[in-house]
Amino acid sequence: MTPDPGWGVYDRWSRAPSMGQMIMPHRGGVTKRGGFDLLIHFHGHEALRKEFVKAADGVVLVGIDLGIGSGAYSSAFASPYAFKQLLDSVERAVAKKTGKKKAYVRKLGLSAWSAGYGAVERILRQPAGKRVDALILLDALHAGYADERQRTLKVAQIEPFIAFARRAAAGEAFMFMSHSSIVPPGYASTGETASFIVRQLRGKPRRASRRDVLGLDLVQRYDRGGFHLRGYSGDDKPDHCAHLGLMADVMRVHIKPRWKTPKGRR
């Protein structure tokens, strides 16, 4: 229910993709050869759009909402053809709008809030997942327990995220993770998975204190290469939802300088 800043340089949602909806600049945002940059977000696409347009001015955004739990997102991308069809459909839509017959995805990013990580996990395991340059997880990575009493994670479930974090830490990609302090019943919290991934990087989050967007209070952070972790207090539903508000700064501080997307305009 945050205020709507409008659409910036973007047109309204289009149902051109094979799944979900997309927005792209009214004009521009494409190189002379037809290259464009694409961010695909899973779960909460309209709330995310309000933050995205505050900073983005050229990146094409696809938003996909499939349900409450991560299972719906995982099932939708169980076949690698689903993701390939999605990319192909976006390229066709951009080609039609811009007149660039050979429009193609230049830089590719995946973003997820809450249950949306289920789609990302599937995609990163597929050959097309190697094309992903940027990964944004907004209070969005859970895992089951191999031993709930010992709180031992089922590491196999998050292996693609660990591998991507290592790439990002080495400067080969970009990854942003945020977590709340919510402790869910029967499975690992986003705080636990984030801490586990940082340990795989042989790192340790440091304490931090800062008032952030939508009332979020920063309590810890970790940065290495292109990997960035932000941990927040808050253990209620509004605290979880507030993580969507981080997208504007992620776009402004990290994605725009990294991708140098051609600017769009009205």
PDB file of C-alpha atoms in Angstrom:
ATOM      1  CA  MET A   1       0.000   0.000   0.000  1.00  0.00           C
ATOM      2  CA  THR A   2       2.941   2.349  -0.546  1.00  0.00           C
ATOM      3  CA  PRO A   3       2.349   5.516  -2.612  1.00  0.00           C
ATOM      4  CA  ASP A   4       2.482   5.012  -6.370  1.00  0.00           C
ATOM      5  CA  PRO A   5       5.181   7.214  -7.956  1.00  0.00           C
ATOM      6  CA  GLY A   6       3.768   6.689 -11.436  1.00  0.00           C
ATOM      7  CA  TRP A   7       5.418   4.930 -14.356  1.00  0.00           C
ATOM      8  CA  GLY A   8       8.394   7.128 -15.180  1.00  0.00           C
ATOM      9  CA  VAL A   9       9.567   6.445 -18.741  1.00  0.00           C
ATOM     10  CA  TYR A  10       7.665   3.147 -18.827  1.00  0.00           C
ATOM     11  CA  ASP A  11       4.431   2.097 -20.493  1.00  0.00           C
ATOM     12  CA  ARG A  12       1.781   0.191 -18.543  1.00  0.00           C
ATOM     13  CA  TRP A  13       1.889  -3.563 -18.014  1.00  0.00           C
ATOM     14  CA  SER A  14       1.737  -5.689 -21.145  1.00  0.00           C
ATOM     15  CA  ARG A  15       0.821  -9.376 -21.297  1.00  0.00           C
ATOM     16  CA  ALA A  16       3.118  -9.996 -24.247  1.00  0.00           C
ATOM     17  CA  PRO A  17       5.415 -12.477 -22.419  1.00  0.00           C
ATOM     18  CA  SER A  18       4.587 -16.179 -22.354  1.00  0.00           C
ATOM     19  CA  MET A  19       4.244 -15.835 -18.586  1.00  0.00           C
ATOM     20  CA  GLY A  20       3.508 -12.832 -16.377  1.00  0.00           C
ATOM     21  CA  GLN A  21       3.537  -9.206 -17.506  1.00  0.00           C
ATOM     22  CA  MET A  22       6.187  -6.738 -18.653  1.00  0.00           C
ATOM     23  CA  ILE A  23       6.906  -3.038 -18.782  1.00  0.00           C
ATOM     24  CA  MET A  24       9.411  -1.375 -21.075  1.00  0.00           C
ATOM     25  CA  PRO A  25      10.282   2.233 -21.885  1.00  0.00           C
ATOM     26  CA  HIS A  26       7.893   4.063 -24.181  1.00  0.00           C
ATOM     27  CA  ARG A  27      10.910   4.761 -26.382  1.00  0.00           C
ATOM     28  CA  GLY A  28      14.587   3.867 -26.233  1.00  0.00           C
ATOM     29  CA  GLY A  29      16.261   1.432 -23.871  1.00  0.00           C
ATOM     30  CA  VAL A  30      17.747  -0.551 -26.762  1.00  0.00           C
ATOM     31  CA  THR A  31      21.185  -0.455 -28.376  1.00  0.00           C
ATOM     32  CA  LYS A  32      21.639   0.124 -32.112  1.00  0.00           C
ATOM     33  CA  ARG A  33      22.061  -3.618 -32.581  1.00  0.00           C
ATOM     34  CA  GLY A  34      18.883  -4.370 -30.649  1.00  0.00           C
ATOM     35  CA  GLY A  35      20.353  -5.309 -27.277  1.00  0.00           C
ATOM     36  CA  PHE A  36      18.268  -4.623 -24.178  1.00  0.00           C
ATOM     37  CA  ASP A  37      18.615  -5.429 -20.493  1.00  0.00           C
ATOM     38  CA  LEU A  38      16.030  -7.541 -18.681  1.00  0.00           C
ATOM     39  CA  LEU A  39      15.110  -8.066 -15.037  1.00  0.00           C
ATOM     40  CA  ILE A  40      12.617 -10.848 -14.261  1.00  0.00           C
ATOM     41  CA  HIS A  41      10.985 -10.557 -10.848  1.00  0.00           C
ATOM     42  CA  PHE A  42       9.063 -13.310  -9.098  1.00  0.00           C
ATOM     43  CA  HIS A  43       6.306 -12.586  -6.533  1.00  0.00           C
ATOM     44  CA  GLY A  44       4.830  -9.189  -5.730  1.00  0.00           C
ATOM     45  CA  HIS A  45       5.340  -7.643  -9.153  1.00  0.00           C
ATOM     46  CA  GLU A  46       3.100  -4.588  -8.749  1.00  0.00           C
ATOM     47  CA  ALA A  47       4.571  -3.600  -5.387  1.00  0.00           C
ATOM     48  CA  LEU A  48       8.028  -4.131  -6.871  1.00  0.00           C
ATOM     49  CA  ARG A  49       7.150  -1.960  -9.891  1.00  0.00           C
ATOM     50  CA  LYS A  50       6.540   1.044  -7.624  1.00  0.00           C
ATOM     51  CA  GLU A  51      10.128   0.832  -6.380  1.00  0.00           C
ATOM     52  CA  PHE A  52      11.685  -0.185  -9.705  1.00  0.00           C
ATOM     53  CA  VAL A  53      10.502   2.898 -11.617  1.00  0.00           C
ATOM     54  CA  LYS A  54      12.010   5.237  -9.011  1.00  0.00           C
ATOM     55  CA  ALA A  55      15.500   4.359 -10.249  1.00  0.00           C
ATOM     56  CA  ALA A  56      15.265   2.402 -13.514  1.00  0.00           C
ATOM     57  CA  ASP A  57      15.015   4.238 -16.813  1.00  0.00           C
ATOM     58  CA  GLY A  58      15.732   1.628 -19.448  1.00  0.00           C
ATOM     59  CA  VAL A  59      15.764  -1.925 -18.107  1.00  0.00           C
ATOM     60  CA  VAL A  60      12.806  -4.050 -19.198  1.00  0.00           C
ATOM     61  CA  LEU A  61      10.937  -5.536 -16.233  1.00  0.00           C
ATOM     62  CA  VAL A  62       8.951  -8.774 -16.310  1.00  0.00           C
ATOM     63  CA  GLY A  63       6.838  -9.526 -13.235  1.00  0.00           C
ATOM     64  CA  ILE A  64       5.489 -12.991 -12.461  1.00  0.00           C
ATOM     65  CA  ASP A  65       3.061 -13.943  -9.676  1.00  0.00           C
ATOM     66  CA  LEU A  66       2.056 -17.593  -9.392  1.00  0.00           C
ATOM     67  CA  GLY A  67       0.751 -18.121  -5.849  1.00  0.00           C
ATOM     68  CA  ILE A  68       1.636 -18.230  -2.169  1.00  0.00           C
ATOM     69  CA  GLY A  69       4.252 -20.960  -1.735  1.00  0.00           C
ATOM     70  CA  SER A  70       7.575 -21.539  -3.468  1.00  0.00           C
ATOM     71  CA  GLY A  71       6.302 -24.817  -4.953  1.00  0.00           C
ATOM     72  CA  ALA A  72       4.189 -23.065  -7.571  1.00  0.00           C
ATOM     73  CA  TYR A  73       7.221 -21.137  -8.805  1.00  0.00           C
ATOM     74  CA  SER A  74       9.464 -24.185  -8.788  1.00  0.00           C
ATOM     75  CA  SER A  75       6.947 -26.270 -10.732  1.00  0.00           C
ATOM     76  CA  ALA A  76       6.420 -23.566 -13.362  1.00  0.00           C
ATOM     77  CA  PHE A  77      10.096 -23.683 -14.307  1.00  0.00           C
ATOM     78  CA  ALA A  78      10.750 -27.388 -13.837  1.00  0.00           C
ATOM     79  CA  SER A  79      11.188 -27.626 -17.600  1.00  0.00           C
ATOM     80  CA  PRO A  80      14.016 -25.542 -19.077  1.00  0.00           C
ATOM     81  CA  TYR A  81      11.763 -24.866 -22.057  1.00  0.00           C
ATOM     82  CA  ALA A  82       9.566 -22.644 -19.869  1.00  0.00           C
ATOM     83  CA  PHE A  83      12.371 -20.185 -19.194  1.00  0.00           C
ATOM     84  CA  LYS A  84      13.612 -20.249 -22.783  1.00  0.00           C
ATOM     85  CA  GLN A  85      10.081 -19.587 -24.036  1.00  0.00           C
ATOM     86  CA  LEU A  86       9.803 -16.675 -21.629  1.00  0.00           C
ATOM     87  CA  LEU A  87      13.020 -15.087 -22.890  1.00  0.00           C
ATOM     88  CA  ASP A  88      12.028 -15.669 -26.508  1.00  0.00           C
ATOM     89  CA  SER A  89       8.623 -14.074 -25.964  1.00  0.00           C
ATOM     90  CA  VAL A  90      10.159 -10.991 -24.355  1.00  0.00           C
ATOM     91  CA  GLU A  91      12.599 -10.614 -27.250  1.00  0.00           C
ATOM     92  CA  ARG A  92       9.723 -10.811 -29.722  1.00  0.00           C
ATOM     93  CA  ALA A  93       7.758  -8.188 -27.791  1.00  0.00           C
ATOM     94  CA  VAL A  94      10.724  -5.798 -27.699  1.00  0.00           C
ATOM     95  CA  ALA A  95      11.388  -6.379 -31.404  1.00  0.00           C
ATOM     96  CA  LYS A  96       7.789  -5.557 -32.249  1.00  0.00           C
ATOM     97  CA  LYS A  97       7.731  -2.366 -30.185  1.00  0.00           C
ATOM     98  CA  THR A  98      11.140  -1.003 -31.196  1.00  0.00           C
ATOM     99  CA  GLY A  99      11.276  -2.156 -34.802  1.00  0.00           C
ATOM    100  CA  LYS A 100      14.572  -3.941 -34.070  1.00  0.00           C
ATOM    101  CA  LYS A 101      13.908  -7.291 -35.724  1.00  0.00           C
ATOM    102  CA  LYS A 102      16.857  -8.965 -34.005  1.00  0.00           C
ATOM    103  CA  ALA A 103      16.207  -7.611 -30.502  1.00  0.00           C
ATOM    104  CA  TYR A 104      18.011  -9.733 -27.922  1.00  0.00           C
ATOM    105  CA  VAL A 105      18.617  -9.848 -24.172  1.00  0.00           C
ATOM    106  CA  ARG A 106      21.969  -8.234 -23.457  1.00  0.00           C
ATOM    107  CA  LYS A 107      22.131  -8.329 -19.639  1.00  0.00           C
ATOM    108  CA  LEU A 108      19.876 -10.638 -17.635  1.00  0.00           C
ATOM    109  CA  GLY A 109      18.906 -10.395 -13.975  1.00  0.00           C
ATOM    110  CA  LEU A 110      16.605 -12.411 -11.728  1.00  0.00           C
ATOM    111  CA  SER A 111      14.851 -10.998  -8.701  1.00  0.00           C
ATOM    112  CA  ALA A 112      12.615 -12.609  -6.082  1.00  0.00           C
ATOM    113  CA  TRP A 113      10.717 -11.666  -2.974  1.00  0.00           C
ATOM    114  CA  SER A 114       9.441 -14.244  -0.497  1.00  0.00           C
ATOM    115  CA  ALA A 115       8.277 -17.454  -2.236  1.00  0.00           C
ATOM    116  CA  GLY A 116       9.562 -16.318  -5.631  1.00  0.00           C
ATOM    117  CA  TYR A 117      12.949 -17.893  -4.954  1.00  0.00           C
ATOM    118  CA  GLY A 118      11.486 -21.243  -6.046  1.00  0.00           C
ATOM    119  CA  ALA A 119      11.604 -20.139  -9.688  1.00  0.00           C
ATOM    120  CA  VAL A 120      15.134 -18.774  -9.341  1.00  0.00           C
ATOM    121  CA  GLU A 121      16.404 -22.046  -7.874  1.00  0.00           C
ATOM    122  CA  ARG A 122      15.111 -23.969 -10.895  1.00  0.00           C
ATOM    123  CA  ILE A 123      16.455 -21.498 -13.441  1.00  0.00           C
ATOM    124  CA  LEU A 124      19.945 -21.373 -11.941  1.00  0.00           C
ATOM    125  CA  ARG A 125      20.202 -25.156 -12.322  1.00  0.00           C
ATOM    126  CA  GLN A 126      19.477 -24.965 -16.046  1.00  0.00           C
ATOM    127  CA  PRO A 127      21.906 -24.144 -18.878  1.00  0.00           C
ATOM    128  CA  ALA A 128      20.152 -20.799 -19.429  1.00  0.00           C
ATOM    129  CA  GLY A 129      20.934 -19.937 -15.805  1.00  0.00           C
ATOM    130  CA  LYS A 130      24.535 -19.335 -16.845  1.00  0.00           C
ATOM    131  CA  ARG A 131      23.328 -16.223 -18.667  1.00  0.00           C
ATOM    132  CA  VAL A 132      22.228 -14.578 -15.418  1.00  0.00           C
ATOM    133  CA  ASP A 133      24.463 -11.645 -14.500  1.00  0.00           C
ATOM    134  CA  ALA A 134      22.557 -10.280 -11.496  1.00  0.00           C
ATOM    135  CA  LEU A 135      20.592 -11.966  -8.718  1.00  0.00           C
ATOM    136  CA  ILE A 136      18.465 -10.065  -6.183  1.00  0.00           C
ATOM    137  CA  LEU A 137      16.857 -11.908  -3.250  1.00  0.00           C
ATOM    138  CA  LEU A 138      14.603  -9.729  -1.091  1.00  0.00           C
ATOM    139  CA  ASP A 139      13.945 -11.676   2.119  1.00  0.00           C
ATOM    140  CA  ALA A 140      13.570 -14.581  -0.224  1.00  0.00           C
ATOM    141  CA  LEU A 141      15.716 -17.635   0.410  1.00  0.00           C
ATOM    142  CA  HIS A 142      14.544 -20.523   2.584  1.00  0.00           C
ATOM    143  CA  ALA A 143      15.609 -24.148   2.909  1.00  0.00           C
ATOM    144  CA  GLY A 144      14.430 -27.273   4.654  1.00  0.00           C
ATOM    145  CA  TYR A 145      16.219 -28.899   7.583  1.00  0.00           C
ATOM    146  CA  ALA A 146      18.147 -32.140   7.289  1.00  0.00           C
ATOM    147  CA  ASP A 147      18.009 -32.185  11.089  1.00  0.00           C
ATOM    148  CA  GLU A 148      15.525 -29.727  12.596  1.00  0.00           C
ATOM    149  CA  ARG A 149      16.797 -30.237  16.141  1.00  0.00           C
ATOM    150  CA  GLN A 150      20.333 -29.372  15.092  1.00  0.00           C
ATOM    151  CA  ARG A 151      19.020 -26.782  12.601  1.00  0.00           C
ATOM    152  CA  THR A 152      21.145 -28.357   9.888  1.00  0.00           C
ATOM    153  CA  LEU A 153      20.195 -27.141   6.431  1.00  0.00           C
ATOM    154  CA  LYS A 154      19.432 -29.276   3.401  1.00  0.00           C
ATOM    155  CA  VAL A 155      22.353 -27.786   1.526  1.00  0.00           C
ATOM    156  CA  ALA A 156      21.421 -29.393  -1.795  1.00  0.00           C
ATOM    157  CA  GLN A 157      18.355 -27.141  -1.962  1.00  0.00           C
ATOM    158  CA  ILE A 158      20.446 -23.962  -2.008  1.00  0.00           C
ATOM    159  CA  GLU A 159      23.514 -25.145  -3.919  1.00  0.00           C
ATOM    160  CA  PRO A 160      22.741 -22.970  -6.983  1.00  0.00           C
ATOM    161  CA  PHE A 161      22.645 -19.886  -4.758  1.00  0.00           C
ATOM    162  CA  ILE A 162      25.938 -20.795  -3.103  1.00  0.00           C
ATOM    163  CA  ALA A 163      27.577 -21.237  -6.497  1.00  0.00           C
ATOM    164  CA  PHE A 164      26.216 -17.896  -7.698  1.00  0.00           C
ATOM    165  CA  ALA A 165      27.386 -16.182  -4.490  1.00  0.00           C
ATOM    166  CA  ARG A 166      30.908 -17.459  -5.138  1.00  0.00           C
ATOM    167  CA  ARG A 167      30.805 -16.051  -8.663  1.00  0.00           C
ATOM    168  CA  ALA A 168      29.611 -12.721  -7.323  1.00  0.00           C
ATOM    169  CA  ALA A 169      32.242 -12.610  -4.585  1.00  0.00           C
ATOM    170  CA  ALA A 170      34.880 -13.216  -7.264  1.00  0.00           C
ATOM    171  CA  GLY A 171      33.564 -10.236  -9.238  1.00  0.00           C
ATOM    172  CA  GLU A 172      32.105 -12.358 -12.053  1.00  0.00           C
ATOM    173  CA  ALA A 173      28.465 -11.508 -11.261  1.00  0.00           C
ATOM    174  CA  PHE A 174      26.307  -9.433  -8.907  1.00  0.00           C
ATOM    175  CA  MET A 175      24.241 -10.755  -5.998  1.00  0.00           C
ATOM    176  CA  PHE A 176      22.224  -8.906  -3.372  1.00  0.00           C
ATOM    177  CA  MET A 177      20.543 -10.680  -0.461  1.00  0.00           C
ATOM    178  CA  SER A 178      18.424  -9.215   2.303  1.00  0.00           C
ATOM    179  CA  HIS A 179      16.897 -10.976   5.270  1.00  0.00           C
ATOM    180  CA  SER A 180      14.469 -10.153   8.043  1.00  0.00           C
ATOM    181  CA  SER A 181      14.479 -11.612  11.561  1.00  0.00           C
ATOM    182  CA  ILE A 182      11.378 -13.727  11.005  1.00  0.00           C
ATOM    183  CA  VAL A 183      11.700 -17.317  12.270  1.00  0.00           C
ATOM    184  CA  PRO A 184       9.302 -19.572  10.304  1.00  0.00           C
ATOM    185  CA  PRO A 185       8.016 -22.898  11.665  1.00  0.00           C
ATOM    186  CA  GLY A 186       9.750 -26.048  10.501  1.00  0.00           C
ATOM    187  CA  TYR A 187      12.182 -24.668   7.931  1.00  0.00           C
ATOM    188  CA  ALA A 188      15.197 -22.371   7.782  1.00  0.00           C
ATOM    189  CA  SER A 189      14.726 -18.603   7.884  1.00  0.00           C
ATOM    190  CA  THR A 190      16.166 -16.178   5.362  1.00  0.00           C
ATOM    191  CA  GLY A 191      18.607 -15.129   8.090  1.00  0.00           C
ATOM    192  CA  GLU A 192      19.872 -18.693   8.473  1.00  0.00           C
ATOM    193  CA  THR A 193      20.330 -19.263   4.748  1.00  0.00           C
ATOM    194  CA  ALA A 194      22.069 -15.894   4.340  1.00  0.00           C
ATOM    195  CA  SER A 195      24.467 -16.632   7.192  1.00  0.00           C
ATOM    196  CA  PHE A 196      25.193 -20.080   5.762  1.00  0.00           C
ATOM    197  CA  ILE A 197      26.058 -18.626   2.352  1.00  0.00           C
ATOM    198  CA  VAL A 198      28.350 -16.019   3.897  1.00  0.00           C
ATOM    199  CA  ARG A 199      30.165 -18.804   5.757  1.00  0.00           C
ATOM    200  CA  GLN A 200      30.688 -20.602   2.431  1.00  0.00           C
ATOM    201  CA  LEU A 201      32.462 -17.440   1.296  1.00  0.00           C
ATOM    202  CA  ARG A 202      34.631 -17.691   4.424  1.00  0.00           C
ATOM    203  CA  GLY A 203      33.154 -14.427   5.630  1.00  0.00           C
ATOM    204  CA  LYS A 204      31.383 -13.077   8.675  1.00  0.00           C
ATOM    205  CA  PRO A 205      28.719 -10.328   8.668  1.00  0.00           C
ATOM    206  CA  ARG A 206      29.571  -7.233  10.662  1.00  0.00           C
ATOM    207  CA  ARG A 207      27.200  -5.323  12.846  1.00  0.00           C
ATOM    208  CA  ALA A 208      25.532  -2.293  11.341  1.00  0.00           C
ATOM    209  CA  SER A 209      22.992   0.267  12.428  1.00  0.00           C
ATOM    210  CA  ARG A 210      20.956   2.331   9.999  1.00  0.00           C
ATOM    211  CA  ARG A 211      17.358   3.321   9.472  1.00  0.00           C
ATOM    212  CA  ASP A 212      16.437   2.200   5.975  1.00  0.00           C
ATOM    213  CA  VAL A 213      13.436   2.393   3.643  1.00  0.00           C
ATOM    214  CA  LEU A 214       9.903   1.691   4.873  1.00  0.00           C
ATOM    215  CA  GLY A 215      11.024   1.538   8.497  1.00  0.00           C
ATOM    216  CA  LEU A 216      13.580  -1.247   8.067  1.00  0.00           C
ATOM    217  CA  ASP A 217      16.374  -1.251  10.660  1.00  0.00           C
ATOM    218  CA  LEU A 218      19.701  -2.573   9.381  1.00  0.00           C
ATOM    219  CA  VAL A 219      21.501  -4.799  11.902  1.00  0.00           C
ATOM    220  CA  GLN A 220      24.226  -6.530   9.872  1.00  0.00           C
ATOM    221  CA  ARG A 221      25.924  -6.471   6.491  1.00  0.00           C
ATOM    222  CA  TYR A 222      28.583  -8.245   4.463  1.00  0.00           C
ATOM    223  CA  ASP A 223      30.239  -7.172   1.211  1.00  0.00           C
ATOM    224  CA  ARG A 224      32.762  -9.012  -0.917  1.00  0.00           C
ATOM    225  CA  GLY A 225      33.323  -8.291  -4.584  1.00  0.00           C
ATOM    226  CA  GLY A 226      29.916  -8.265  -6.234  1.00  0.00           C
ATOM    227  CA  PHE A 227      28.195 -10.012  -3.303  1.00  0.00           C
ATOM    228  CA  HIS A 228      26.199  -7.898  -0.848  1.00  0.00           C
ATOM    229  CA  LEU A 229      24.196  -8.981   2.198  1.00  0.00           C
ATOM    230  CA  ARG A 230      21.911  -6.748   4.256  1.00  0.00           C
ATOM    231  CA  GLY A 231      20.245  -8.096   7.407  1.00  0.00           C
ATOM    232  CA  TYR A 232      17.354  -6.350   9.140  1.00  0.00           C
ATOM    233  CA  SER A 233      15.429  -6.618  12.392  1.00  0.00           C
ATOM    234  CA  GLY A 234      11.668  -7.082  12.277  1.00  0.00           C
ATOM    235  CA  ASP A 235       9.684 -10.278  12.628  1.00  0.00           C
ATOM    236  CA  ASP A 236       6.211  -9.468  11.372  1.00  0.00           C
ATOM    237  CA  LYS A 237       4.435  -9.421   8.012  1.00  0.00           C
ATOM    238  CA  PRO A 238       4.950  -5.671   7.383  1.00  0.00           C
ATOM    239  CA  ASP A 239       8.675  -6.158   8.022  1.00  0.00           C
ATOM    240  CA  HIS A 240       8.740  -8.905   5.406  1.00  0.00           C
ATOM    241  CA  CYS A 241       6.851  -6.792   2.856  1.00  0.00           C
ATOM    242  CA  ALA A 242       9.115  -3.789   3.438  1.00  0.00           C
ATOM    243  CA  HIS A 243      12.035  -5.601   1.773  1.00  0.00           C
ATOM    244  CA  LEU A 244      10.441  -4.858  -1.600  1.00  0.00           C
ATOM    245  CA  GLY A 245      11.305  -1.226  -0.883  1.00  0.00           C
ATOM    246  CA  LEU A 246      15.017  -2.034  -1.236  1.00  0.00           C
ATOM    247  CA  MET A 247      14.719  -2.458  -5.006  1.00  0.00           C
ATOM    248  CA  ALA A 248      15.060   1.240  -5.847  1.00  0.00           C
ATOM    249  CA  ASP A 249      18.456   1.505  -4.149  1.00  0.00           C
ATOM    250  CA  VAL A 250      19.651  -1.819  -5.582  1.00  0.00           C
ATOM    251  CA  MET A 251      18.875  -0.528  -9.066  1.00  0.00           C
ATOM    252  CA  ARG A 252      20.375   2.906  -8.454  1.00  0.00           C
ATOM    253  CA  VAL A 253      23.528   1.900  -6.581  1.00  0.00           C
ATOM    254  CA  HIS A 254      24.405  -1.400  -8.224  1.00  0.00           C
ATOM    255  CA  ILE A 255      22.550  -2.378 -11.394  1.00  0.00           C
ATOM    256  CA  LYS A 256      22.643   0.928 -13.278  1.00  0.00           C
ATOM    257  CA  PRO A 257      26.437   1.403 -12.952  1.00  0.00           C
ATOM    258  CA  ARG A 258      27.038  -2.259 -13.741  1.00  0.00           C
ATOM    259  CA  TRP A 259      24.813  -2.618 -16.798  1.00  0.00           C
ATOM    260  CA  LYS A 260      24.928   0.910 -18.245  1.00  0.00           C
ATOM    261  CA  THR A 261      21.554   0.293 -19.859  1.00  0.00           C
ATOM    262  CA  PRO A 262      20.601   2.606 -22.747  1.00  0.00           C
ATOM    263  CA  LYS A 263      18.177   5.196 -21.402  1.00  0.00           C
ATOM    264  CA  GLY A 264      14.516   5.106 -22.232  1.00  0.00           C
ATOM    265  CA  ARG A 265      12.243   8.107 -22.559  1.00  0.00           C
ATOM    266  CA  ARG A 266       8.605   9.016 -22.798  1.00  0.00           C
TER     267      ARG A 266
END
